[in-house]
mmCIF file of C-alpha atoms in Angstrom:
data_model
loop_
_atom_site.group_PDB
_atom_site.id
_atom_site.type_symbol
_atom_site.label_atom_id
_atom_site.label_comp_id
_atom_site.label_asym_id
_atom_site.label_seq_id
_atom_site.Cartn_x
_atom_site.Cartn_y
_atom_site.Cartn_z
ATOM 1 C CA MET A 1 0.150 -0.062 0.050
ATOM 2 C CA SER A 2 1.410 3.289 -0.987
ATOM 3 C CA HIS A 3 0.897 6.874 0.380
ATOM 4 C CA ILE A 4 -0.177 9.496 -2.221
ATOM 5 C CA LEU A 5 -0.118 13.212 -1.781
ATOM 6 C CA LEU A 6 -3.196 14.534 -3.984
ATOM 7 C CA ILE A 7 -2.811 18.104 -4.741
ATOM 8 C CA GLU A 8 -6.243 19.230 -6.332
ATOM 9 C CA PRO A 9 -7.978 22.432 -5.779
ATOM 10 C CA ASP A 10 -11.352 21.426 -6.833
ATOM 11 C CA ARG A 11 -13.182 19.614 -4.073
ATOM 12 C CA ILE A 12 -15.492 17.376 -6.317
ATOM 13 C CA LEU A 13 -12.707 16.266 -8.426
ATOM 14 C CA ALA A 14 -10.344 15.740 -5.242
ATOM 15 C CA GLU A 15 -12.968 13.605 -3.782
ATOM 16 C CA THR A 16 -13.306 11.544 -6.917
ATOM 17 C CA TYR A 17 -9.681 11.032 -7.560
ATOM 18 C CA ALA A 18 -9.223 10.073 -4.041
ATOM 19 C CA GLN A 19 -11.990 7.696 -3.993
ATOM 20 C CA ALA A 20 -10.504 6.073 -7.128
ATOM 21 C CA LEU A 21 -7.069 5.783 -5.471
ATOM 22 C CA THR A 22 -8.365 4.522 -2.252
ATOM 23 C CA ASN A 23 -10.443 1.762 -4.057
ATOM 24 C CA ALA A 24 -7.096 0.659 -5.729
ATOM 25 C CA GLY A 25 -5.572 0.085 -2.420
ATOM 26 C CA HIS A 26 -3.528 3.459 -1.722
ATOM 27 C CA THR A 27 -3.989 5.790 1.136
ATOM 28 C CA VAL A 28 -4.437 9.360 -0.017
ATOM 29 C CA SER A 29 -3.979 12.880 1.562
ATOM 30 C CA PRO A 30 -6.090 15.342 -0.670
ATOM 31 C CA CYS A 31 -4.581 18.848 -0.298
ATOM 32 C CA SER A 32 -6.134 21.905 -2.013
ATOM 33 C CA GLY A 33 -3.054 24.090 -2.110
ATOM 34 C CA ALA A 34 0.732 24.159 -2.122
ATOM 35 C CA GLN A 35 1.128 25.499 1.586
ATOM 36 C CA ILE A 36 -1.079 22.865 2.981
ATOM 37 C CA ALA A 37 0.552 20.152 0.785
ATOM 38 C CA ILE A 38 4.009 20.934 2.113
ATOM 39 C CA MET A 39 2.729 20.622 5.721
ATOM 40 C CA SER A 40 0.961 17.246 4.838
ATOM 41 C CA ALA A 41 4.212 15.882 3.248
ATOM 42 C CA ASP A 42 5.935 16.980 6.372
ATOM 43 C CA GLN A 43 3.718 14.908 8.696
ATOM 44 C CA GLN A 44 3.517 11.806 6.359
ATOM 45 C CA LYS A 45 6.046 11.143 3.640
ATOM 46 C CA PRO A 46 4.289 10.264 0.398
ATOM 47 C CA ASP A 47 5.430 7.724 -1.929
ATOM 48 C CA LEU A 48 4.115 9.779 -4.832
ATOM 49 C CA VAL A 49 2.673 13.158 -5.688
ATOM 50 C CA ILE A 50 -0.302 13.895 -8.000
ATOM 51 C CA LEU A 51 -0.243 17.585 -8.831
ATOM 52 C CA GLU A 52 -2.549 20.221 -10.406
ATOM 53 C CA ILE A 53 -0.473 23.337 -11.665
ATOM 54 C CA GLN A 54 -3.266 25.815 -11.317
ATOM 55 C CA LEU A 55 -3.587 26.460 -7.589
ATOM 56 C CA ILE A 56 -4.565 29.508 -5.492
ATOM 57 C CA GLU A 57 -1.767 31.918 -4.409
ATOM 58 C CA HIS A 58 1.312 29.331 -5.032
ATOM 59 C CA SER A 59 1.196 27.631 -8.272
ATOM 60 C CA GLY A 60 1.988 23.897 -8.820
ATOM 61 C CA ILE A 61 5.422 25.011 -10.190
ATOM 62 C CA GLU A 62 6.223 26.929 -7.054
ATOM 63 C CA PHE A 63 5.225 23.909 -4.984
ATOM 64 C CA LEU A 64 7.606 21.595 -7.028
ATOM 65 C CA TYR A 65 10.628 24.006 -6.514
ATOM 66 C CA GLU A 66 9.974 24.040 -2.757
ATOM 67 C CA PHE A 67 9.234 20.356 -2.617
ATOM 68 C CA ARG A 68 12.549 19.593 -4.367
ATOM 69 C CA SER A 69 14.475 21.880 -2.085
ATOM 70 C CA TYR A 70 14.386 19.361 0.852
ATOM 71 C CA SER A 71 16.604 16.520 0.585
ATOM 72 C CA ASP A 72 14.208 14.018 1.858
ATOM 73 C CA TRP A 73 11.700 14.595 -0.851
ATOM 74 C CA ARG A 74 14.039 14.757 -3.694
ATOM 75 C CA ASP A 75 13.438 11.045 -4.995
ATOM 76 C CA ILE A 76 9.523 11.287 -4.596
ATOM 77 C CA PRO A 77 8.097 10.848 -7.955
ATOM 78 C CA VAL A 78 5.518 13.397 -9.186
ATOM 79 C CA ILE A 79 2.831 13.133 -11.570
ATOM 80 C CA VAL A 80 1.452 16.383 -13.035
ATOM 81 C CA HIS A 81 -2.218 16.007 -13.609
ATOM 82 C CA SER A 82 -3.578 19.353 -14.901
ATOM 83 C CA PHE A 83 -5.945 21.487 -17.018
ATOM 84 C CA VAL A 84 -2.935 23.209 -18.337
ATOM 85 C CA PRO A 85 -2.027 21.557 -21.655
ATOM 86 C CA SER A 86 1.514 20.095 -21.709
ATOM 87 C CA SER A 87 2.381 22.082 -24.739
ATOM 88 C CA GLU A 88 2.652 25.307 -22.371
ATOM 89 C CA PHE A 89 5.632 23.637 -20.897
ATOM 90 C CA ILE A 90 7.236 22.342 -24.137
ATOM 91 C CA SER A 91 10.333 24.661 -23.725
ATOM 92 C CA ASN A 92 10.920 23.720 -20.004
ATOM 93 C CA LYS A 93 10.325 19.957 -20.533
ATOM 94 C CA ASN A 94 13.880 19.129 -19.394
ATOM 95 C CA ILE A 95 13.531 21.251 -16.350
ATOM 96 C CA MET A 96 10.217 19.536 -15.551
ATOM 97 C CA GLN A 97 11.572 16.055 -15.973
ATOM 98 C CA ASN A 98 15.240 16.270 -14.816
ATOM 99 C CA GLN A 99 15.188 19.269 -12.272
ATOM 100 C CA LEU A 100 11.719 18.895 -10.735
ATOM 101 C CA GLY A 101 11.306 14.996 -11.167
ATOM 102 C CA VAL A 102 7.982 15.037 -13.030
ATOM 103 C CA ILE A 103 7.469 11.404 -14.316
ATOM 104 C CA TYR A 104 4.414 11.958 -16.131
ATOM 105 C CA TYR A 105 2.411 14.935 -17.336
ATOM 106 C CA LEU A 106 -1.130 14.078 -17.775
ATOM 107 C CA GLU A 107 -3.851 16.492 -19.278
ATOM 108 C CA LYS A 108 -6.705 16.162 -16.721
ATOM 109 C CA HIS A 109 -9.523 16.277 -19.257
ATOM 110 C CA HIS A 110 -7.819 13.659 -21.372
ATOM 111 C CA THR A 111 -6.965 11.315 -18.707
ATOM 112 C CA ARG A 112 -9.600 8.620 -17.405
ATOM 113 C CA LEU A 113 -9.438 7.287 -14.054
ATOM 114 C CA LYS A 114 -8.196 3.859 -15.221
ATOM 115 C CA ASP A 115 -5.433 5.629 -16.993
ATOM 116 C CA LEU A 116 -4.424 7.867 -13.903
ATOM 117 C CA LEU A 117 -4.427 4.538 -11.899
ATOM 118 C CA ALA A 118 -2.264 2.674 -14.425
ATOM 119 C CA LYS A 119 0.189 5.567 -14.411
ATOM 120 C CA VAL A 120 0.278 5.608 -10.674
ATOM 121 C CA ASN A 121 0.871 1.839 -10.307
ATOM 122 C CA SER A 122 3.650 1.754 -12.993
ATOM 123 C CA THR A 123 5.323 4.770 -11.221
ATOM 124 C CA LEU A 124 5.144 3.128 -7.986
ATOM 125 C CA LEU A 125 6.264 -0.215 -9.270
ATOM 126 C CA VAL A 126 9.448 1.369 -10.911
ATOM 127 C CA LYS A 127 10.088 3.224 -7.498
ATOM 128 C CA SER A 128 9.835 0.036 -5.403
ATOM 129 C CA MET B 1 -27.608 52.764 -25.329
ATOM 130 C CA ARG B 2 -27.907 49.886 -27.838
ATOM 131 C CA GLY B 3 -24.720 47.998 -28.202
ATOM 132 C CA LYS B 4 -23.085 50.360 -26.006
ATOM 133 C CA VAL B 5 -19.346 49.738 -25.174
ATOM 134 C CA LYS B 6 -18.604 51.199 -21.919
ATOM 135 C CA VAL B 7 -14.937 52.679 -21.399
ATOM 136 C CA SER B 8 -13.428 52.063 -17.867
ATOM 137 C CA ALA B 9 -9.844 52.403 -16.863
ATOM 138 C CA ASP B 10 -9.249 48.900 -15.913
ATOM 139 C CA LYS B 11 -11.482 46.914 -18.314
ATOM 140 C CA PRO B 12 -10.402 45.614 -21.782
ATOM 141 C CA THR B 13 -12.674 47.366 -24.235
ATOM 142 C CA ASN B 14 -11.781 46.155 -27.624
ATOM 143 C CA HIS B 15 -13.438 43.205 -29.308
ATOM 144 C CA THR B 16 -10.785 40.764 -27.978
ATOM 145 C CA SER B 17 -12.370 41.467 -24.523
ATOM 146 C CA SER B 18 -15.637 39.381 -25.700
ATOM 147 C CA ALA B 19 -13.370 36.778 -27.434
ATOM 148 C CA ARG B 20 -11.552 36.287 -24.155
ATOM 149 C CA LEU B 21 -14.771 36.172 -21.977
ATOM 150 C CA LEU B 22 -15.754 33.343 -24.222
ATOM 151 C CA LEU B 23 -12.450 31.588 -23.789
ATOM 152 C CA ASN B 24 -12.808 32.051 -19.965
ATOM 153 C CA VAL B 25 -16.344 30.424 -20.273
ATOM 154 C CA ALA B 26 -15.000 27.600 -22.259
ATOM 155 C CA GLU B 27 -12.053 26.920 -19.950
ATOM 156 C CA GLU B 28 -14.532 27.108 -16.923
ATOM 157 C CA LEU B 29 -16.765 24.749 -18.325
ATOM 158 C CA LYS B 30 -14.119 22.115 -18.516
ATOM 159 C CA VAL B 31 -14.514 21.762 -14.663
ATOM 160 C CA PRO B 32 -18.257 20.775 -14.235
ATOM 161 C CA PHE B 33 -17.767 18.561 -17.460
ATOM 162 C CA LEU B 34 -14.861 16.776 -16.183
ATOM 163 C CA GLN B 35 -16.680 16.312 -12.838
ATOM 164 C CA ILE B 36 -19.584 14.828 -14.470
ATOM 165 C CA ALA B 37 -17.350 12.445 -16.617
ATOM 166 C CA ARG B 38 -15.103 11.235 -13.594
ATOM 167 C CA LYS B 39 -18.330 10.843 -11.529
ATOM 168 C CA ALA B 40 -19.840 8.720 -14.061
ATOM 169 C CA GLU B 41 -16.634 6.765 -14.516
ATOM 170 C CA ILE B 42 -16.254 6.151 -10.745
ATOM 171 C CA GLY B 43 -19.935 5.252 -10.519
ATOM 172 C CA GLN B 44 -19.456 2.409 -12.989
ATOM 173 C CA ILE B 45 -16.531 1.118 -11.042
ATOM 174 C CA THR B 46 -18.287 1.231 -7.691
ATOM 175 C CA ALA B 47 -21.967 0.711 -9.063
ATOM 176 C CA LYS B 48 -22.826 3.630 -7.002
ATOM 177 C CA PRO B 49 -23.185 6.584 -9.188
ATOM 178 C CA GLU B 50 -23.479 9.889 -7.256
ATOM 179 C CA LEU B 51 -26.337 11.289 -9.343
ATOM 180 C CA SER B 52 -27.071 14.312 -7.115
ATOM 181 C CA THR B 53 -23.344 15.423 -7.603
ATOM 182 C CA ILE B 54 -23.508 14.890 -11.215
ATOM 183 C CA GLN B 55 -26.832 16.803 -11.407
ATOM 184 C CA VAL B 56 -25.379 19.801 -9.630
ATOM 185 C CA ALA B 57 -22.359 19.811 -12.015
ATOM 186 C CA ALA B 58 -24.590 19.832 -14.980
ATOM 187 C CA GLU B 59 -26.684 22.596 -13.472
ATOM 188 C CA THR B 60 -23.558 24.406 -12.754
ATOM 189 C CA ALA B 61 -22.388 24.396 -16.582
ATOM 190 C CA LEU B 62 -25.974 25.358 -17.568
ATOM 191 C CA ASN B 63 -26.086 28.467 -15.195
ATOM 192 C CA LEU B 64 -22.860 29.573 -16.422
ATOM 193 C CA LEU B 65 -23.863 29.386 -20.065
ATOM 194 C CA GLU B 66 -27.248 30.894 -19.257
ATOM 195 C CA ASN B 67 -25.645 33.692 -17.355
ATOM 196 C CA TYR B 68 -23.111 34.329 -20.260
ATOM 197 C CA THR B 69 -25.685 34.455 -22.966
ATOM 198 C CA LEU B 70 -27.991 36.690 -20.949
ATOM 199 C CA GLY B 71 -24.883 39.122 -20.675
ATOM 200 C CA VAL B 72 -24.210 39.039 -24.309
ATOM 201 C CA ARG B 73 -27.875 39.593 -25.203
ATOM 202 C CA MET B 74 -28.144 42.547 -22.846
ATOM 203 C CA SER B 75 -25.018 44.089 -24.179
ATOM 204 C CA LEU B 76 -26.393 43.744 -27.824
ATOM 205 C CA GLU B 77 -30.009 44.692 -27.264
ATOM 206 C CA GLY B 78 -29.943 47.056 -24.426
ATOM 207 C CA TYR B 79 -31.860 46.546 -21.173
ATOM 208 C CA GLU B 80 -33.859 49.589 -20.288
ATOM 209 C CA THR B 81 -37.139 48.022 -21.511
ATOM 210 C CA ASN B 82 -36.804 45.521 -18.711
ATOM 211 C CA LEU B 83 -36.258 47.832 -15.804
ATOM 212 C CA GLU B 84 -38.562 47.165 -12.817
ATOM 213 C CA PRO B 85 -38.823 47.936 -9.069
ATOM 214 C CA VAL B 86 -36.608 45.365 -7.514
ATOM 215 C CA SER B 87 -36.337 44.438 -3.869
ATOM 216 C CA VAL B 88 -32.613 43.734 -3.159
ATOM 217 C CA PRO B 89 -33.521 41.289 -0.085
ATOM 218 C CA ALA B 90 -35.723 39.366 -2.606
ATOM 219 C CA VAL B 91 -33.031 39.210 -5.120
ATOM 220 C CA LEU B 92 -30.532 37.912 -2.492
ATOM 221 C CA TYR B 93 -33.046 35.452 -1.260
ATOM 222 C CA ASP B 94 -33.809 33.977 -4.864
ATOM 223 C CA THR B 95 -29.958 34.035 -5.493
ATOM 224 C CA SER B 96 -29.370 31.849 -2.273
ATOM 225 C CA THR B 97 -31.987 29.404 -3.469
ATOM 226 C CA ARG B 98 -30.260 28.877 -6.860
ATOM 227 C CA LEU B 99 -26.799 28.463 -5.178
ATOM 228 C CA ARG B 100 -27.938 26.204 -2.316
ATOM 229 C CA ALA B 101 -27.262 22.942 -4.081
ATOM 230 C CA LEU B 102 -23.846 24.036 -5.420
ATOM 231 C CA ALA B 103 -22.749 25.397 -1.891
ATOM 232 C CA LYS B 104 -23.833 21.855 -0.420
ATOM 233 C CA SER B 105 -21.797 20.072 -2.891
ATOM 234 C CA TYR B 106 -18.810 22.083 -2.124
ATOM 235 C CA GLY B 107 -19.372 21.775 1.620
ATOM 236 C CA VAL B 108 -19.919 25.649 1.851
ATOM 237 C CA SER B 109 -22.214 27.123 4.367
ATOM 238 C CA LEU B 110 -24.101 29.876 2.680
ATOM 239 C CA GLU B 111 -25.769 32.524 5.009
ATOM 240 C CA LEU B 112 -28.323 35.055 3.985
ATOM 241 C CA SER B 113 -27.872 38.628 5.713
ATOM 242 C CA ILE B 114 -30.804 40.594 4.696
ATOM 243 C CA ALA B 115 -31.496 42.454 7.938
ATOM 244 C CA GLY B 116 -32.449 46.123 7.371
ATOM 245 C CA ARG B 117 -35.213 48.065 5.276
ATOM 246 C CA TYR B 118 -34.187 49.311 1.882
ATOM 247 C CA GLY B 119 -36.473 50.763 -0.597
ATOM 248 C CA PRO B 120 -36.608 49.243 -3.950
ATOM 249 C CA VAL B 121 -34.156 49.973 -6.803
ATOM 250 C CA MET B 122 -34.922 50.347 -10.407
ATOM 251 C CA ALA B 123 -32.987 47.384 -11.936
ATOM 252 C CA ASN B 124 -33.107 44.416 -14.424
ATOM 253 C CA LYS B 125 -33.988 41.756 -11.939
ATOM 254 C CA ALA B 126 -33.185 38.796 -14.098
ATOM 255 C CA GLY B 127 -29.732 40.536 -14.972
ATOM 256 C CA LEU B 128 -28.991 41.368 -11.269
ATOM 257 C CA GLU B 129 -29.900 38.064 -10.126
ATOM 258 C CA ALA B 130 -27.654 36.263 -12.783
ATOM 259 C CA ALA B 131 -24.657 38.623 -11.942
ATOM 260 C CA LEU B 132 -25.047 37.503 -8.327
ATOM 261 C CA VAL B 133 -25.396 33.831 -9.187
ATOM 262 C CA SER B 134 -22.537 33.862 -11.690
ATOM 263 C CA LEU B 135 -20.295 35.568 -8.919
ATOM 264 C CA GLY B 136 -21.664 33.455 -6.020
ATOM 265 C CA ALA B 137 -20.892 30.140 -8.087
ATOM 266 C CA ALA B 138 -17.262 31.199 -8.756
ATOM 267 C CA LEU B 139 -16.614 32.130 -5.092
ATOM 268 C CA ILE B 140 -18.464 28.915 -3.748
ATOM 269 C CA GLU B 141 -16.160 26.836 -6.045
ATOM 270 C CA ALA B 142 -12.872 28.541 -5.218
ATOM 271 C CA LEU B 143 -13.401 28.716 -1.358
ATOM 272 C CA PRO B 144 -12.310 25.258 -0.438
ATOM 273 C CA ALA B 145 -9.167 25.848 -2.540
ATOM 274 C CA GLN B 146 -8.268 29.035 -0.783
ATOM 275 C CA GLY B 147 -7.424 26.885 2.337
ATOM 276 C CA ALA B 148 -9.823 29.067 4.315
ATOM 277 C CA GLY B 149 -10.539 27.820 7.860
ATOM 278 C CA GLN B 150 -14.417 28.310 7.570
ATOM 279 C CA LEU B 151 -16.274 27.359 4.460
ATOM 280 C CA LYS B 152 -18.815 30.049 4.862
ATOM 281 C CA LEU B 153 -20.162 32.773 2.359
ATOM 282 C CA HIS B 154 -22.473 35.509 3.313
ATOM 283 C CA LEU B 155 -25.088 36.869 0.739
ATOM 284 C CA ALA B 156 -25.408 40.293 2.283
ATOM 285 C CA SER B 157 -26.954 43.688 1.528
ATOM 286 C CA HIS B 158 -26.088 46.923 3.460
ATOM 287 C CA ARG B 159 -26.380 50.712 2.926
ATOM 288 C CA SER B 160 -23.395 52.715 1.946
ATOM 289 C CA PRO B 161 -23.131 56.428 1.021
ATOM 290 C CA ALA B 162 -23.298 55.351 -2.638
ATOM 291 C CA GLY B 163 -26.443 53.406 -2.283
ATOM 292 C CA VAL B 164 -27.723 49.941 -1.498
ATOM 293 C CA VAL B 165 -24.780 47.208 -1.651
ATOM 294 C CA ALA B 166 -25.522 43.550 -2.386
ATOM 295 C CA GLY B 167 -22.880 41.039 -2.580
ATOM 296 C CA LEU B 168 -21.121 38.035 -1.348
ATOM 297 C CA TYR B 169 -18.747 38.037 1.544
ATOM 298 C CA GLY B 170 -16.255 35.600 3.284
ATOM 299 C CA GLN B 171 -13.025 35.623 5.284
ATOM 300 C CA ASN B 172 -10.598 35.680 2.298
ATOM 301 C CA LYS B 173 -8.586 39.000 2.745
ATOM 302 C CA GLN B 174 -7.086 38.658 -0.720
ATOM 303 C CA ILE B 175 -10.545 39.960 -2.131
ATOM 304 C CA SER B 176 -9.407 43.643 -2.901
ATOM 305 C CA SER B 177 -9.920 46.429 -5.483
ATOM 306 C CA GLU B 178 -6.294 45.666 -6.564
ATOM 307 C CA VAL B 179 -6.709 41.951 -7.121
ATOM 308 C CA LEU B 180 -9.886 42.642 -9.119
ATOM 309 C CA LYS B 181 -8.269 45.268 -11.098
ATOM 310 C CA ASN B 182 -5.281 43.215 -11.936
ATOM 311 C CA GLY B 183 -7.534 40.216 -12.905
ATOM 312 C CA ARG B 184 -9.382 42.294 -15.239
ATOM 313 C CA LYS B 185 -6.143 43.396 -17.030
ATOM 314 C CA LEU B 186 -4.829 39.676 -16.945
ATOM 315 C CA GLN B 187 -7.981 38.412 -18.207
ATOM 316 C CA ASN B 188 -6.658 39.098 -21.718
ATOM 317 C CA SER B 189 -3.243 37.280 -21.324
ATOM 318 C CA SER B 190 -3.568 34.687 -18.400
ATOM 319 C CA ARG B 191 -5.172 31.260 -18.004
ATOM 320 C CA GLN B 192 -5.647 32.057 -14.156
ATOM 321 C CA PRO B 193 -6.209 35.854 -13.995
ATOM 322 C CA LEU B 194 -7.308 36.085 -10.323
ATOM 323 C CA THR B 195 -4.729 33.709 -8.671
ATOM 324 C CA ASN B 196 -5.532 35.017 -5.075
ATOM 325 C CA ILE B 197 -9.093 34.221 -5.634
ATOM 326 C CA SER B 198 -9.626 31.378 -8.081
ATOM 327 C CA HIS B 199 -7.762 28.291 -9.248
ATOM 328 C CA THR B 200 -9.713 28.423 -12.609
ATOM 329 C CA SER B 201 -10.336 31.022 -15.241
ATOM 330 C CA GLY B 202 -12.475 32.956 -12.882
ATOM 331 C CA ALA B 203 -15.243 33.053 -15.738
ATOM 332 C CA GLY B 204 -18.054 33.468 -13.024
ATOM 333 C CA ILE B 205 -16.572 36.536 -11.833
ATOM 334 C CA PHE B 206 -16.087 38.018 -15.340
ATOM 335 C CA VAL B 207 -19.539 37.001 -16.500
ATOM 336 C CA ALA B 208 -20.902 38.923 -13.674
ATOM 337 C CA ASP B 209 -18.628 41.909 -14.566
ATOM 338 C CA ALA B 210 -19.970 41.668 -18.212
ATOM 339 C CA LEU B 211 -23.704 41.510 -16.976
ATOM 340 C CA LEU B 212 -23.298 44.363 -14.625
ATOM 341 C CA ASP B 213 -21.549 46.390 -17.405
ATOM 342 C CA ALA B 214 -24.314 45.799 -19.603
ATOM 343 C CA MET B 215 -26.481 47.623 -17.012
ATOM 344 C CA ASP B 216 -24.259 50.346 -16.350
ATOM 345 C CA LEU B 217 -23.403 48.780 -13.008
ATOM 346 C CA ASN B 218 -19.928 47.835 -11.512
ATOM 347 C CA LEU B 219 -18.639 45.033 -9.378
ATOM 348 C CA HIS B 220 -16.407 46.393 -6.482
ATOM 349 C CA SER B 221 -14.370 44.968 -3.626
ATOM 350 C CA SER B 222 -16.567 45.535 -0.630
ATOM 351 C CA ARG B 223 -16.640 44.881 3.323
ATOM 352 C CA HIS B 224 -19.566 43.684 5.172
ATOM 353 C CA GLN B 225 -19.306 43.248 9.028
ATOM 354 C CA GLY B 226 -15.703 42.566 8.971
ATOM 355 C CA LEU B 227 -15.763 40.285 6.024
ATOM 356 C CA TYR B 228 -14.212 40.612 2.540
ATOM 357 C CA GLY B 229 -16.089 40.366 -0.602
ATOM 358 C CA LEU B 230 -17.322 41.501 -3.987
ATOM 359 C CA GLY B 231 -20.540 43.827 -4.060
ATOM 360 C CA ILE B 232 -22.713 45.763 -6.497
ATOM 361 C CA VAL B 233 -23.788 49.290 -5.624
ATOM 362 C CA LEU B 234 -27.733 49.912 -6.579
ATOM 363 C CA LYS B 235 -29.077 53.332 -6.227
ATOM 364 C CA PRO B 236 -32.444 53.553 -4.434
ATOM 365 C CA SER B 237 -35.333 54.821 -6.335
ATOM 366 C CA ARG B 238 -36.496 58.012 -4.329
ATOM 367 C CA GLN B 239 -39.822 58.028 -6.156
ATOM 368 C CA LEU B 240 -40.590 54.316 -5.519
ATOM 369 C CA GLU B 241 -39.633 54.952 -1.742
ATOM 370 C CA LEU B 242 -42.585 57.617 -1.633
ATOM 371 C CA VAL B 243 -44.997 55.255 -3.069
#
């Protein structure tokens, strides 16, 4: 069983994703924003982070830079799962992958729950 | 007044602003449609579809579309013929009724504060209510994402030197004139223009803006009993007060 930090600002979507991940056997800490997510990770180290980029106040990118600044969390895989199209980060693809440790960039509206679960499970499998 | 384009210092005025508003609305609609799609998917997995949540999401999308189209119609066709004496508390009550299911869905407590006696105002009731519903929906959806302690919004009215103010209020100190002004400027260039208030395109707020603009009214940052929010200043009708 793996622990997943789910950073999703929309309450309805957060409930749905958390339910799907829990049904798949994971424990989930849903967080609506970047600051609360850092506090949550501090309380219980996640095995994986699922991150929306569009957050209130601090963006998902700001979260990633802060998250990666702590040595304990440098190797935790991150799946970006966002309404923001990946094409907007095309010029920063290397930074996202190599510096910020983004394993997958999934566009939320094109990713069904079963596809998200498949990416989560494959990422956790590689990690273990 | 037909097809009037109002010039204001902090609002985009050229034709790109209407295209941008349409883009905002389209981006915003992805949220309820995604909620519907994923709730349907999880319902198939668990064999327990959450039909009430799906219904609220669908109605939220329909409301946004309806409010947007009303704003466009009012802007194109003028609104003066539909002016009528309007009771502000009655509009707030109707608005709260229309927002109740969405608020419940987001775990937000919606309180109605309509104490105080005001005379009627001359307004377009449908347009005013649509603006408040649009604004309210945007604030309700954003509230859980703001990390606020209390998920509570007040639909309230009060008197001010400028007139009767009707609006929505909560504990988010980030709601200010500056944030609203910057958001209006960024509406033309940013995917998330109101980063301190909303994680989405903030279409509900901009649709309210457009509806009010079509009625020669404005959305302002406003305070109510120590709370922070957005409100509309309405002029009381002296003649109607005497009747």
